[in-house]
Amino acid sequence: MREVAIIGVGHTKFGRLNDKGLLDLLCEASLDAIEDSNTSDTDFDSVYVASMLAETLNHMTGVASALVDRIGLLPTAADHIKNGPASGGSAIKNAFYAIASGACELVLVSGAEKMTHVTLPGGVTSAVATMTHHNAERIHGASLPSFAGLLTRSYMEKYNVPKEWITSIAIKNHRNGVNNPYAHFQKEITLKKAMESPIIADPLQLYDICPISDGAAAIVMCDADIAKKYCDSPILITGVGQATDTHIIYEREDLTVLNALRICSKQAYDMAKKTPNDIDVFEAHDAFTILEAIQSEDIGFFKKGEGAKAAHEGLTEIGGKIPINPSGGLKARGHPLGATGVAQVIELVWQLRGEAGKRQVADADTGITCNFGGFGNNIVSILVERM
Amino acid sequence: MNNKEKLEGIKCKKCGYFQHISHLRCLKCKNDTFDIVEAKGNCILLTYTILHAPPMEFREKKYYILGVVQFENGMKAFGQICPKENLIIGMKLKPIYEKVCNDLDGNEVYGYVFK
């Protein structure tokens, strides 16, 4: 396989972006990534667009075709990749294999979601809940927050973990988000305020849950052999993994284990010939605080049941044993579904280039992501290194 | 949907693995022949959440409780839990077939709730 490099990134502001539509966001991030890559008017070989709910929330199909037309990339091949909230990671994985196989040399990945215009109460929750198992879960009123509530209770009972330890993850991510100019929230919150916030899916509270956001993120990837032609500091994608788990969450032997993450992160580590000890920074998929705690265990940084404790003790802070979500994570950066997996990789690119400003992790050479689809039933991990 | 559906699972004829009735092949061994097993008697509550932000179809309720239960024969199920207070992991519950919501097309949806 050929080596694959990232040579350009583009990231819109995440948040409530009232004056921009889905396609506007995809175009903005894509053109910024192309400019950052110095590829100028070079022809692309393929474009992968990630968006989970374009049809449902934006009444748009064919977003990949629309994007290449609007930004003047015709007649480049263009595909729309849909893997729930892991669509961005899946798009990068597809781009990686397109280049690694030798089929493509220069590829654009662009992910976006436009969600905040939905005003019907429960509208976004219902659209996202269509990922759940129809007969076993959906018809009974299941939603993603409800699963996170079940998981939080199971984890607290099994490992005797106080809720404050789990919620401390949101405090840390908000603190990191203050220094991310693209974040939905650039505001610190206190543990007291978070612990007094309304219950959403008991025991999970409002401040344990990521916001609904608009935004887009894009990267330009190429054959590593030609990367230096465009870019002084290319970042290599050296590991990629993807795995699935049961659609019905109660069919997992242990609700608190993310088996798909164990498998896909092992694939990424093995491909890159790395172990968790080699990782300097981790971008987790903290749609709910409990997920960051559990992912930090199943991706190999902490023993089972010790992820929330580690966060509580400061081990996942910037400057800690393993910094997690210096970007602010989904909690503070926001979660425009299709953009998230791409934004995670962009944060690692900035960290590895040394361009992360006040949230910079010192001497970051290697990073990994967890992009979480469904409720852990389809997970992608991307491992990146400095060239 | 008004005909009462049985609460059933399937057991793989080859390896004995027990799973939800929607699977066409065994999750463990890929075999495609099964015995249908009916849930019998009471079940116990394994875990639960109280959901205060329901999806659109369930917005007529301010909140409701969702949980995972397990029957004596090992079969698990997910659904709404009726006791609203004094919920205890391990408590005994009884499956009752009733209307759970109107779907987004306005159709009545029936299923098991655990009381």
Coordinates of C-alpha atoms in Angstrom, one line a residue:
Chain A
M1 CA 0.0 0.0 0.0
R2 CA 1.1 3.6 -0.7
E3 CA 1.6 5.9 2.2
V4 CA -1.2 8.6 2.6
A5 CA -0.7 12.2 3.8
I6 CA -3.0 15.0 4.8
I7 CA -1.9 18.3 3.1
G8 CA -4.7 20.7 3.8
V9 CA -7.5 21.3 6.2
G10 CA -10.6 23.6 6.3
H11 CA -13.0 24.1 9.3
T12 CA -16.0 26.4 9.5
K13 CA -17.1 27.8 12.8
F14 CA -19.4 25.3 14.5
G15 CA -22.6 26.5 16.2
R16 CA -25.9 28.0 15.2
L17 CA -25.1 29.4 11.8
N18 CA -28.4 30.9 10.7
D19 CA -27.3 32.4 7.4
K20 CA -25.7 29.3 5.9
G21 CA -27.2 26.1 4.4
L22 CA -25.7 22.6 4.2
L23 CA -24.1 23.2 0.8
D24 CA -22.7 26.6 1.8
L25 CA -20.9 25.0 4.7
L26 CA -19.5 22.1 2.6
C27 CA -18.2 24.6 0.0
E28 CA -16.6 26.9 2.7
A29 CA -14.7 24.1 4.4
S30 CA -13.7 22.5 1.1
L31 CA -12.4 25.7 -0.5
D32 CA -10.5 26.5 2.7
A33 CA -8.9 23.0 2.7
I34 CA -8.0 23.3 -1.0
E35 CA -6.4 26.7 -0.3
D36 CA -4.5 25.3 2.8
S37 CA -3.2 22.4 0.6
N38 CA -1.7 24.7 -2.0
T39 CA -3.0 22.4 -4.7
S40 CA -4.4 25.4 -6.5
D41 CA -6.1 24.3 -9.7
T42 CA -4.8 20.7 -9.7
D43 CA -7.4 18.2 -10.6
F44 CA -8.7 15.9 -7.9
D45 CA -9.2 12.2 -8.4
S46 CA -12.1 11.7 -6.0
V47 CA -14.3 13.5 -3.5
Y48 CA -16.0 11.9 -0.5
V49 CA -18.8 13.9 1.2
A50 CA -20.0 12.9 4.7
S51 CA -23.5 14.0 5.9
M52 CA -25.9 11.9 8.0
L53 CA -29.2 13.7 7.7
A54 CA -29.1 15.8 4.5
E55 CA -32.3 14.1 3.2
T56 CA -34.2 14.3 6.5
L57 CA -33.2 17.7 7.8
N58 CA -32.2 19.6 4.6
H59 CA -34.4 17.8 2.0
M60 CA -31.3 17.4 -0.2
T61 CA -30.0 14.3 -1.9
G62 CA -27.0 14.2 -4.2
V63 CA -24.9 16.6 -2.0
A64 CA -21.6 15.2 -3.3
S65 CA -22.6 15.9 -6.9
A66 CA -23.8 19.4 -5.9
L67 CA -20.5 20.2 -4.1
V68 CA -18.2 19.3 -6.9
D69 CA -20.4 21.3 -9.3
R70 CA -20.5 24.4 -7.0
I71 CA -16.7 24.5 -6.3
G72 CA -15.6 23.8 -9.9
L73 CA -14.2 20.3 -9.5
L74 CA -16.1 18.7 -12.4
P75 CA -15.7 15.9 -13.6
T76 CA -14.2 14.5 -10.4
A77 CA -15.8 11.3 -9.1
A78 CA -18.0 12.2 -6.0
D79 CA -19.6 10.0 -3.4
H80 CA -21.9 10.6 -0.5
I81 CA -20.8 8.5 2.5
K82 CA -23.4 7.8 5.3
N83 CA -22.4 6.1 8.5
G84 CA -24.5 7.9 11.1
P85 CA -22.3 10.1 13.3
A86 CA -19.3 8.2 12.1
S87 CA -19.8 9.4 8.4
G88 CA -16.8 11.6 8.6
G89 CA -14.5 8.9 9.8
S90 CA -15.9 6.5 7.1
A91 CA -15.3 9.1 4.4
I92 CA -11.7 9.5 5.5
K93 CA -11.3 5.7 5.6
N94 CA -12.6 5.4 2.0
A95 CA -10.3 8.2 0.8
F96 CA -7.4 6.5 2.6
Y97 CA -7.9 3.2 0.7
A98 CA -8.5 5.0 -2.6
I99 CA -5.0 6.6 -2.3
A100 CA -3.3 3.6 -0.6
S101 CA -4.4 1.3 -3.3
G102 CA -2.9 3.4 -6.0
A103 CA -6.3 4.1 -7.6
C104 CA -6.3 7.9 -6.6
E105 CA -3.5 10.4 -6.0
L106 CA -5.4 13.5 -4.7
V107 CA -8.7 13.3 -2.8
L108 CA -11.0 15.8 -1.0
V109 CA -13.0 14.7 2.1
S110 CA -15.7 17.1 3.2
G111 CA -18.2 16.5 6.1
A112 CA -21.1 18.7 7.2
E113 CA -24.4 18.9 8.9
K114 CA -27.0 21.6 9.2
M115 CA -29.3 21.0 12.1
T116 CA -30.2 24.0 14.2
H117 CA -33.0 25.2 12.0
V118 CA -35.2 22.3 13.1
T119 CA -37.7 23.8 15.6
L120 CA -40.1 20.8 16.1
P121 CA -39.6 19.6 19.7
G122 CA -37.8 16.2 19.5
G123 CA -37.3 16.6 15.8
V124 CA -33.5 16.1 15.7
T125 CA -33.8 13.4 18.4
S126 CA -36.3 11.5 16.3
A127 CA -34.2 11.8 13.1
V128 CA -31.1 10.5 14.9
A129 CA -33.1 7.7 16.6
T130 CA -33.9 6.2 13.3
M131 CA -30.5 4.5 13.7
T132 CA -31.8 2.3 16.5
H133 CA -33.3 -1.1 16.0
H134 CA -36.9 -0.5 14.9
N135 CA -38.8 -3.4 16.6
A136 CA -36.6 -4.0 19.6
E137 CA -35.8 -0.4 20.5
R138 CA -37.3 2.4 18.4
I139 CA -41.0 1.7 18.8
H140 CA -40.6 1.7 22.6
G141 CA -39.3 5.3 22.6
A142 CA -35.6 4.7 22.5
S143 CA -33.3 7.6 21.6
L144 CA -29.5 8.0 21.7
P145 CA -29.6 10.0 25.0
S146 CA -31.7 7.2 26.5
F147 CA -29.0 4.6 25.6
A148 CA -26.4 6.9 27.1
G149 CA -28.5 7.1 30.3
L150 CA -28.7 3.3 30.5
L151 CA -24.9 3.0 29.9
T152 CA -24.1 5.7 32.5
R153 CA -26.2 3.9 35.1
S154 CA -24.7 0.5 34.3
Y155 CA -21.2 2.0 34.5
M156 CA -21.7 3.8 37.8
E157 CA -23.2 0.6 39.3
K158 CA -20.6 -1.8 38.0
Y159 CA -17.5 0.3 38.8
N160 CA -18.9 2.3 41.8
V161 CA -18.2 5.6 40.0
P162 CA -19.8 8.8 41.3
K163 CA -21.6 10.9 38.7
E164 CA -19.3 13.9 39.4
W165 CA -16.3 12.0 37.9
I166 CA -18.2 11.4 34.7
T167 CA -19.4 15.0 34.5
S168 CA -15.9 16.4 35.1
I169 CA -15.3 15.4 31.5
A170 CA -17.7 18.1 30.3
I171 CA -15.9 20.7 32.6
K172 CA -12.5 19.8 31.0
N173 CA -13.9 19.8 27.5
H174 CA -15.5 23.2 28.0
R175 CA -12.2 24.6 29.4
N176 CA -10.3 23.3 26.3
G177 CA -13.0 24.7 24.0
V178 CA -12.4 28.2 25.3
N179 CA -9.2 28.2 23.2
N180 CA -10.7 26.7 20.1
P181 CA -12.0 29.6 17.9
Y182 CA -14.1 27.2 15.8
A183 CA -15.9 25.7 18.8
H184 CA -19.7 26.0 19.3
F185 CA -19.1 27.0 23.0
Q186 CA -16.0 29.0 24.0
K187 CA -17.2 29.2 27.6
E188 CA -16.1 27.5 30.8
I189 CA -18.7 25.8 33.0
T190 CA -18.5 24.8 36.7
L191 CA -19.0 21.3 38.1
K192 CA -21.7 22.8 40.4
K193 CA -23.6 24.3 37.5
A194 CA -23.3 21.0 35.5
M195 CA -24.5 18.9 38.4
E196 CA -27.5 21.2 38.9
S197 CA -28.5 21.2 35.2
P198 CA -31.8 19.6 34.2
I199 CA -32.0 15.8 34.0
I200 CA -32.3 14.6 30.3
A201 CA -31.8 10.9 30.5
D202 CA -31.3 10.1 34.2
P203 CA -28.6 10.0 35.4
L204 CA -27.3 12.1 32.5
Q205 CA -27.9 15.8 32.7
L206 CA -28.0 18.6 30.2
Y207 CA -24.3 19.5 30.6
D208 CA -23.3 15.8 30.0
I209 CA -24.7 16.0 26.4
C210 CA -23.2 17.6 23.3
P211 CA -25.2 20.4 21.5
I212 CA -27.0 20.2 18.2
S213 CA -24.7 22.2 15.8
D214 CA -24.2 23.4 12.3
G215 CA -20.8 23.2 10.7
A216 CA -18.4 21.6 8.2
A217 CA -14.8 20.3 8.1
A218 CA -12.7 19.2 5.1
I219 CA -9.3 17.7 4.4
V220 CA -7.2 17.2 1.3
M221 CA -5.3 13.9 1.2
C222 CA -2.7 12.7 -1.3
D223 CA -0.1 10.1 -2.0
A224 CA 2.6 10.8 0.6
D225 CA 5.3 10.7 -2.2
I226 CA 4.0 13.9 -3.6
A227 CA 2.9 15.6 -0.4
K228 CA 6.0 17.7 0.0
K229 CA 5.4 19.2 -3.4
Y230 CA 2.3 21.0 -1.9
C231 CA 3.0 21.3 1.8
D232 CA 5.9 21.8 4.2
S233 CA 4.4 19.8 7.1
P234 CA 2.3 16.9 5.8
I235 CA 0.7 14.6 8.4
L236 CA 0.6 10.9 7.6
I237 CA -2.4 8.7 8.2
T238 CA -0.7 5.5 9.2
G239 CA -3.5 3.6 10.8
V240 CA -7.2 3.1 9.9
G241 CA -9.7 0.8 11.5
Q242 CA -13.5 0.2 11.4
A243 CA -15.6 -2.4 13.2
T244 CA -19.3 -3.1 14.0
D245 CA -21.2 -4.4 17.0
T246 CA -24.8 -5.5 17.7
H247 CA -27.5 -3.3 16.4
I248 CA -29.6 -4.0 19.6
I249 CA -27.6 -2.7 22.5
Y250 CA -28.9 -5.2 25.0
E251 CA -27.5 -8.0 22.9
R252 CA -24.0 -7.0 23.9
E253 CA -22.5 -9.2 26.6
D254 CA -21.5 -6.2 28.6
L255 CA -23.2 -2.8 27.9
T256 CA -20.1 -1.0 29.3
V257 CA -17.7 -2.5 26.7
L258 CA -17.3 -1.0 23.2
N259 CA -16.2 -4.0 21.4
A260 CA -16.2 -2.3 18.0
L261 CA -13.7 0.3 19.4
R262 CA -11.5 -2.4 20.8
I263 CA -11.3 -4.1 17.4
C264 CA -11.1 -1.0 15.1
S265 CA -8.4 0.7 17.3
K266 CA -6.4 -2.5 17.3
Q267 CA -6.6 -2.5 13.5
A268 CA -5.3 1.1 13.5
Y269 CA -2.5 0.5 16.0
D270 CA -1.4 -2.7 14.2
M271 CA -1.4 -1.0 10.8
A272 CA 0.7 1.9 12.2
K273 CA 2.9 -0.5 14.3
K274 CA 2.0 1.6 17.4
T275 CA 0.5 0.9 20.8
P276 CA -1.6 3.1 23.1
N277 CA 1.7 4.1 24.9
D278 CA 2.9 5.8 21.6
I279 CA -0.2 8.1 21.4
D280 CA 0.3 11.8 22.5
V281 CA -3.3 13.0 22.0
F282 CA -6.7 11.4 21.6
E283 CA -9.9 13.0 20.0
A284 CA -12.8 11.1 21.6
H285 CA -16.5 11.1 20.5
D286 CA -18.0 12.5 23.7
A287 CA -21.6 13.0 22.4
F288 CA -22.3 12.1 26.0
T289 CA -19.7 12.4 28.8
I290 CA -19.9 8.7 29.6
L291 CA -18.7 7.9 26.1
E292 CA -15.4 9.6 26.6
A293 CA -14.8 7.7 29.8
I294 CA -15.5 4.3 28.2
Q295 CA -13.7 5.1 25.0
S296 CA -10.6 6.1 26.9
E297 CA -10.6 2.5 28.3
D298 CA -11.5 0.5 25.2
I299 CA -9.0 2.4 23.0
G300 CA -6.3 1.3 25.5
F301 CA -5.4 4.2 27.8
F302 CA -7.0 3.1 31.0
K303 CA -8.1 -0.1 32.7
K304 CA -11.8 -1.0 32.5
G305 CA -13.8 1.1 34.9
E306 CA -11.0 3.7 35.4
G307 CA -11.7 6.1 32.6
A308 CA -14.0 8.5 34.5
K309 CA -11.6 8.4 37.5
A310 CA -8.7 9.3 35.3
A311 CA -10.6 12.3 33.9
H312 CA -11.5 13.3 37.5
E313 CA -7.8 13.1 38.5
G314 CA -6.7 15.3 35.6
L315 CA -4.9 12.6 33.6
T316 CA -6.7 13.6 30.4
E317 CA -6.1 17.3 30.6
I318 CA -3.7 19.0 28.2
G319 CA -0.4 18.3 30.0
G320 CA -1.8 15.1 31.6
K321 CA -0.8 11.5 30.9
I322 CA -2.9 11.4 27.7
P323 CA -4.6 14.6 26.7
I324 CA -8.2 13.9 25.4
N325 CA -10.2 16.3 23.3
P326 CA -7.9 19.4 23.4
S327 CA -10.4 20.7 20.8
G328 CA -13.2 20.8 23.4
G329 CA -14.6 17.6 22.0
L330 CA -18.2 17.2 20.8
K331 CA -19.3 18.8 24.1
A332 CA -17.7 22.2 23.4
R333 CA -16.7 22.2 19.8
G334 CA -20.2 21.0 18.9
H335 CA -21.5 18.0 16.9
P336 CA -22.6 18.6 13.3
L337 CA -22.8 14.9 12.7
G338 CA -21.2 14.4 9.3
A339 CA -18.5 17.0 10.1
T340 CA -17.4 15.5 13.5
G341 CA -15.1 12.7 12.3
V342 CA -13.3 15.0 9.9
A343 CA -13.0 17.8 12.6
Q344 CA -11.4 15.2 15.0
V345 CA -8.7 14.5 12.4
I346 CA -8.2 18.3 11.7
E347 CA -7.6 18.9 15.4
L348 CA -4.9 16.2 15.4
V349 CA -3.4 17.8 12.2
W350 CA -3.2 21.2 14.0
Q351 CA -1.8 19.5 17.1
L352 CA 0.9 17.7 15.1
R353 CA 1.8 20.7 13.1
G354 CA 2.1 22.7 16.3
E355 CA -0.6 25.1 15.3
A356 CA -3.1 24.6 18.1
G357 CA -2.3 27.8 20.0
K358 CA -3.2 27.9 23.7
R359 CA -4.6 24.4 23.6
Q360 CA -1.4 22.9 22.1
V361 CA -0.3 19.5 23.5
A362 CA 3.6 19.8 23.9
D363 CA 5.6 17.7 21.4
A364 CA 2.6 15.9 19.9
D365 CA 3.8 13.5 17.2
T366 CA 1.1 10.9 17.1
G367 CA -2.7 11.0 17.6
I368 CA -5.8 8.8 17.3
T369 CA -9.5 9.3 17.0
C370 CA -12.7 7.5 17.9
N371 CA -15.6 8.4 15.6
F372 CA -18.7 6.7 17.0
G373 CA -21.5 5.6 14.7
G374 CA -25.0 4.4 15.8
F375 CA -24.7 3.7 19.5
G376 CA -21.3 2.1 19.2
N377 CA -22.4 -0.3 16.5
N378 CA -20.1 1.2 13.8
I379 CA -16.9 2.8 14.9
V380 CA -14.0 4.2 13.0
S381 CA -10.5 5.0 14.3
I382 CA -7.9 7.1 12.5
L383 CA -4.2 7.2 13.6
V384 CA -2.0 10.0 12.4
E385 CA 1.7 10.9 12.7
R386 CA 4.1 13.6 11.8
M387 CA 5.9 12.8 8.5
Chain B
M1 CA -50.8 -4.2 15.1
N2 CA -53.7 -5.0 17.4
N3 CA -53.1 -8.8 17.3
K4 CA -51.2 -9.5 20.4
E5 CA -47.6 -10.4 19.4
K6 CA -45.7 -13.0 21.5
L7 CA -42.6 -12.0 23.3
E8 CA -40.2 -14.4 21.6
G9 CA -36.5 -14.9 20.9
I10 CA -34.7 -17.5 18.8
K11 CA -32.1 -20.1 19.9
C12 CA -29.6 -21.4 17.3
K13 CA -30.0 -25.1 16.6
K14 CA -26.3 -25.5 16.1
C15 CA -24.6 -23.6 18.9
G16 CA -27.5 -22.8 21.2
Y17 CA -26.9 -19.0 21.1
F18 CA -29.9 -17.0 22.1
Q19 CA -30.8 -13.8 20.2
H20 CA -33.5 -11.4 19.0
I21 CA -36.0 -12.8 16.6
S22 CA -35.0 -10.4 13.8
H23 CA -31.7 -12.1 13.1
L24 CA -31.6 -14.3 10.0
R25 CA -28.3 -16.0 10.9
C26 CA -26.7 -16.7 14.2
L27 CA -24.5 -13.9 15.5
K28 CA -22.0 -16.5 16.8
C29 CA -21.9 -19.3 14.2
K30 CA -23.8 -18.0 11.1
N31 CA -26.2 -21.0 11.2
D32 CA -29.6 -20.2 9.9
T33 CA -31.9 -22.6 11.7
F34 CA -33.4 -21.8 15.1
D35 CA -35.9 -22.8 17.7
I36 CA -38.4 -20.1 18.7
V37 CA -38.4 -19.6 22.5
E38 CA -41.1 -17.7 24.2
A39 CA -40.5 -15.5 27.2
K40 CA -42.4 -16.9 30.2
G41 CA -43.2 -15.5 33.6
N42 CA -41.7 -12.5 35.3
C43 CA -38.5 -10.7 34.4
I44 CA -36.1 -8.6 36.4
L45 CA -34.9 -5.1 35.7
L46 CA -31.2 -5.0 34.6
T47 CA -30.8 -1.2 34.1
Y48 CA -33.0 1.8 33.3
T49 CA -33.1 5.5 32.5
I50 CA -35.7 8.2 33.0
L51 CA -36.0 10.0 29.7
H52 CA -37.1 13.7 29.9
A53 CA -36.4 14.6 26.2
P54 CA -38.5 12.1 24.2
P55 CA -38.5 11.8 20.4
M56 CA -41.4 13.4 18.6
E57 CA -43.7 10.4 18.7
F58 CA -43.6 10.4 22.5
R59 CA -43.9 14.1 23.2
E60 CA -47.3 13.7 24.7
K61 CA -45.5 12.3 27.7
K62 CA -43.4 14.6 29.8
Y63 CA -41.1 11.8 30.6
Y64 CA -41.0 8.0 30.7
I65 CA -38.7 5.2 31.9
L66 CA -36.9 2.9 29.6
G67 CA -35.1 -0.2 30.7
V68 CA -33.6 -3.6 29.9
V69 CA -35.2 -6.6 31.5
Q70 CA -34.2 -10.3 31.6
F71 CA -36.5 -13.3 31.9
E72 CA -35.7 -16.5 33.7
N73 CA -34.8 -18.3 30.5
G74 CA -32.1 -15.7 29.8
M75 CA -34.1 -13.8 27.2
K76 CA -33.7 -10.0 27.3
A77 CA -36.0 -7.2 26.2
F78 CA -36.1 -3.5 26.1
G79 CA -39.1 -1.3 26.7
Q80 CA -40.9 1.2 28.9
I81 CA -41.0 0.5 32.6
C82 CA -44.1 1.4 34.5
P83 CA -43.4 1.8 38.1
K84 CA -42.3 5.5 38.2
E85 CA -40.8 5.4 41.7
N86 CA -38.7 3.2 43.9
L87 CA -37.0 1.6 40.9
I88 CA -34.4 -1.0 42.0
I89 CA -32.0 -2.9 39.8
G90 CA -33.1 -6.6 40.1
M91 CA -36.8 -5.8 40.9
K92 CA -39.4 -8.2 39.4
L93 CA -41.6 -6.9 36.6
K94 CA -44.4 -8.4 34.4
P95 CA -44.7 -7.8 30.7
I96 CA -48.0 -6.3 29.6
Y97 CA -49.0 -5.9 25.9
E98 CA -50.4 -2.4 25.2
K99 CA -50.3 0.7 23.0
V100 CA -47.0 2.4 23.3
C101 CA -47.4 5.4 21.0
N102 CA -48.8 6.7 17.7
D103 CA -46.0 6.7 15.1
L104 CA -45.2 9.7 12.9
D105 CA -47.8 8.5 10.3
G106 CA -50.5 8.5 13.0
N107 CA -50.7 4.7 13.3
E108 CA -51.1 3.1 16.8
V109 CA -48.0 1.1 17.8
Y110 CA -48.4 -1.8 20.3
G111 CA -45.7 -3.5 22.3
Y112 CA -44.7 -4.8 25.7
V113 CA -44.3 -2.5 28.7
F114 CA -43.0 -3.9 32.0
K115 CA -45.1 -3.2 35.1

